[in-house]
CSV table of C-alpha atoms in Angstrom, one decimal:
chain,number,residue,atom,x,y,z
A,1,MET,CA,84.8,102.0,83.6
A,2,GLU,CA,85.2,104.3,86.5
A,3,VAL,CA,82.9,103.9,89.5
A,4,LEU,CA,81.4,107.1,90.8
A,5,GLY,CA,81.6,106.9,94.7
A,6,ASP,CA,83.2,104.7,97.2
A,7,PRO,CA,82.6,100.9,96.6
A,8,GLY,CA,82.8,100.2,100.4
A,9,ASP,CA,79.9,102.5,101.3
A,10,PRO,CA,76.4,101.2,102.1
A,11,GLY,CA,74.4,101.0,98.9
A,12,SER,CA,77.5,100.7,96.8
A,13,ASP,CA,75.9,98.0,94.7
A,14,SER,CA,73.8,100.7,93.1
A,15,LEU,CA,76.8,102.9,92.2
A,16,LEU,CA,76.9,103.9,88.6
A,17,ALA,CA,80.1,103.1,86.6
A,18,VAL,CA,80.7,105.5,83.7
A,19,GLU,CA,83.0,104.8,80.8
A,20,ARG,CA,85.6,107.4,80.0
A,21,GLN,CA,84.5,109.9,77.3
A,22,THR,CA,85.9,112.6,75.1
A,23,ILE,CA,84.0,115.7,74.1
A,24,ASP,CA,85.0,117.8,71.2
A,25,SER,CA,83.7,121.4,71.1
A,26,LEU,CA,84.4,124.4,68.9
A,27,THR,CA,82.4,127.6,69.4
A,28,ALA,CA,82.6,131.1,67.9
A,29,GLU,CA,80.9,134.2,69.0
A,30,TRP,CA,80.0,137.4,67.0
A,31,ALA,CA,79.3,140.2,69.4
A,32,VAL,CA,78.6,143.9,69.6
A,33,GLN,CA,79.6,145.8,72.7
A,34,MET,CA,78.8,149.4,73.6
A,35,THR,CA,80.5,151.4,76.4
A,36,TYR,CA,79.8,154.9,77.5
A,37,ALA,CA,82.0,156.9,79.9
A,38,TYR,CA,80.6,159.3,82.5
A,39,PRO,CA,83.3,161.5,83.9
A,40,TRP,CA,82.9,162.8,87.5
A,41,ARG,CA,84.9,164.4,90.2
A,42,GLY,CA,86.2,161.1,91.7
A,43,GLY,CA,87.1,159.4,88.4
A,44,VAL,CA,85.3,157.9,85.4
A,45,LEU,CA,82.3,155.5,85.5
A,46,PHE,CA,81.8,153.2,82.4
A,47,SER,CA,78.5,151.5,81.5
A,48,THR,CA,78.6,148.6,79.1
A,49,ALA,CA,76.0,146.7,77.1
A,50,ARG,CA,76.9,143.6,75.1
A,51,VAL,CA,75.0,141.3,72.8
A,52,GLY,CA,76.6,138.2,71.3
A,53,VAL,CA,75.5,135.3,69.1
A,54,GLU,CA,77.4,132.1,69.8
A,55,HIS,CA,77.4,129.0,67.6
A,56,GLU,CA,78.6,125.5,68.4
A,57,PHE,CA,80.3,123.8,65.4
A,58,ARG,CA,81.5,120.4,66.7
A,59,ASN,CA,79.8,119.1,69.8
A,60,ASP,CA,77.4,116.4,68.5
A,61,SER,CA,75.1,114.0,70.3
A,62,ARG,CA,76.9,111.0,71.7
A,63,GLU,CA,76.3,107.8,73.7
A,64,ILE,CA,77.6,107.5,77.2
A,65,TRP,CA,78.1,103.9,78.3
A,66,VAL,CA,77.3,103.1,81.9
A,67,GLY,CA,76.8,100.0,84.1
A,68,PHE,CA,76.5,99.4,87.8
A,69,GLY,CA,79.4,99.3,90.2
A,70,ASN,CA,78.6,95.9,91.7
A,71,GLY,CA,80.2,94.1,88.8
A,72,ALA,CA,76.8,93.0,87.5
A,73,GLU,CA,76.8,92.0,83.8
A,74,GLY,CA,75.4,94.4,81.3
A,75,ARG,CA,76.1,97.9,80.2
A,76,PHE,CA,73.7,100.3,78.6
A,77,ALA,CA,74.0,103.5,76.6
A,78,VAL,CA,72.5,106.8,77.4
A,79,ASP,CA,72.0,109.2,74.5
A,80,THR,CA,72.9,112.8,75.2
A,81,GLY,CA,70.7,114.3,72.5
A,82,ASP,CA,71.6,117.0,70.1
A,83,PRO,CA,73.1,120.1,71.8
A,84,ASP,CA,71.8,123.6,71.1
A,85,ARG,CA,73.8,125.0,68.1
A,86,THR,CA,73.1,128.8,68.3
A,87,TYR,CA,72.3,130.9,71.4
A,88,VAL,CA,72.5,134.5,72.6
A,89,ASN,CA,74.7,136.0,75.3
A,90,LEU,CA,73.4,139.2,76.9
A,91,GLY,CA,75.4,141.3,79.3
A,92,LEU,CA,75.4,144.6,81.3
A,93,GLY,CA,78.2,146.0,83.3
A,94,LEU,CA,79.6,148.9,85.2
A,95,SER,CA,83.2,149.7,85.9
A,96,ALA,CA,84.8,152.7,87.6
A,97,GLN,CA,88.3,154.1,87.4
A,98,PHE,CA,89.0,156.1,90.6
A,99,THR,CA,91.8,158.4,91.6
A,100,HIS,CA,95.1,156.9,93.0
A,101,GLY,CA,95.0,153.9,90.6
A,102,ARG,CA,92.0,152.1,92.0
A,103,SER,CA,89.2,150.6,89.9
A,104,ALA,CA,86.2,148.3,90.3
A,105,PHE,CA,84.0,146.3,87.9
A,106,LEU,CA,80.7,144.4,87.8
A,107,PHE,CA,79.5,142.5,84.8
A,108,VAL,CA,76.4,140.3,84.6
A,109,GLU,CA,75.7,138.0,81.6
A,110,THR,CA,72.9,135.6,80.8
A,111,VAL,CA,72.7,133.0,78.1
A,112,GLU,CA,69.3,132.7,76.2
A,113,GLY,CA,68.2,130.0,73.7
A,114,LYS,CA,69.6,126.9,75.4
A,115,ARG,CA,66.8,124.3,75.9
A,116,GLY,CA,66.4,123.4,79.5
A,117,VAL,CA,69.4,125.4,80.6
A,118,ARG,CA,69.4,128.6,82.7
A,119,GLU,CA,72.8,130.1,82.8
A,120,GLN,CA,74.0,133.4,84.3
A,121,ARG,CA,77.5,134.7,85.1
A,122,ILE,CA,78.6,137.5,87.4
A,123,ASP,CA,82.1,138.9,87.3
A,124,ALA,CA,83.1,141.4,89.9
A,125,GLY,CA,86.4,142.7,91.1
A,126,VAL,CA,88.5,145.5,92.6
A,127,ARG,CA,92.0,146.5,91.4
A,128,MET,CA,94.5,148.6,93.4
A,129,GLU,CA,98.0,149.8,92.6
A,130,PHE,CA,100.8,149.0,95.1
């Protein structure tokens, strides 16, 4: 078991030791993405909308074996519960291609349908030619 924390610190008797674990996961996503281009004098602006349904095929519930870091006897198992199998990814984005090889993008995505989980992602960037 691997102890989480420094055994020499005050309160180290209550540190949790977690056994090594392996997680197998296989997901696939079916998605539809629509992009529309708006030409303007300084370049082209693209708006994007995306809807995807993602499914988890392999990640099953499992037991995580833990004990306390003070060497006390006894371990116990914590059940992770069944993961959500199917959920929806929703995204909106803007990107722009400017003159002289410059571009910028912003994409915001949220995941809906996972119990007890709130997940959002923001991707942003700027590209320039040298």
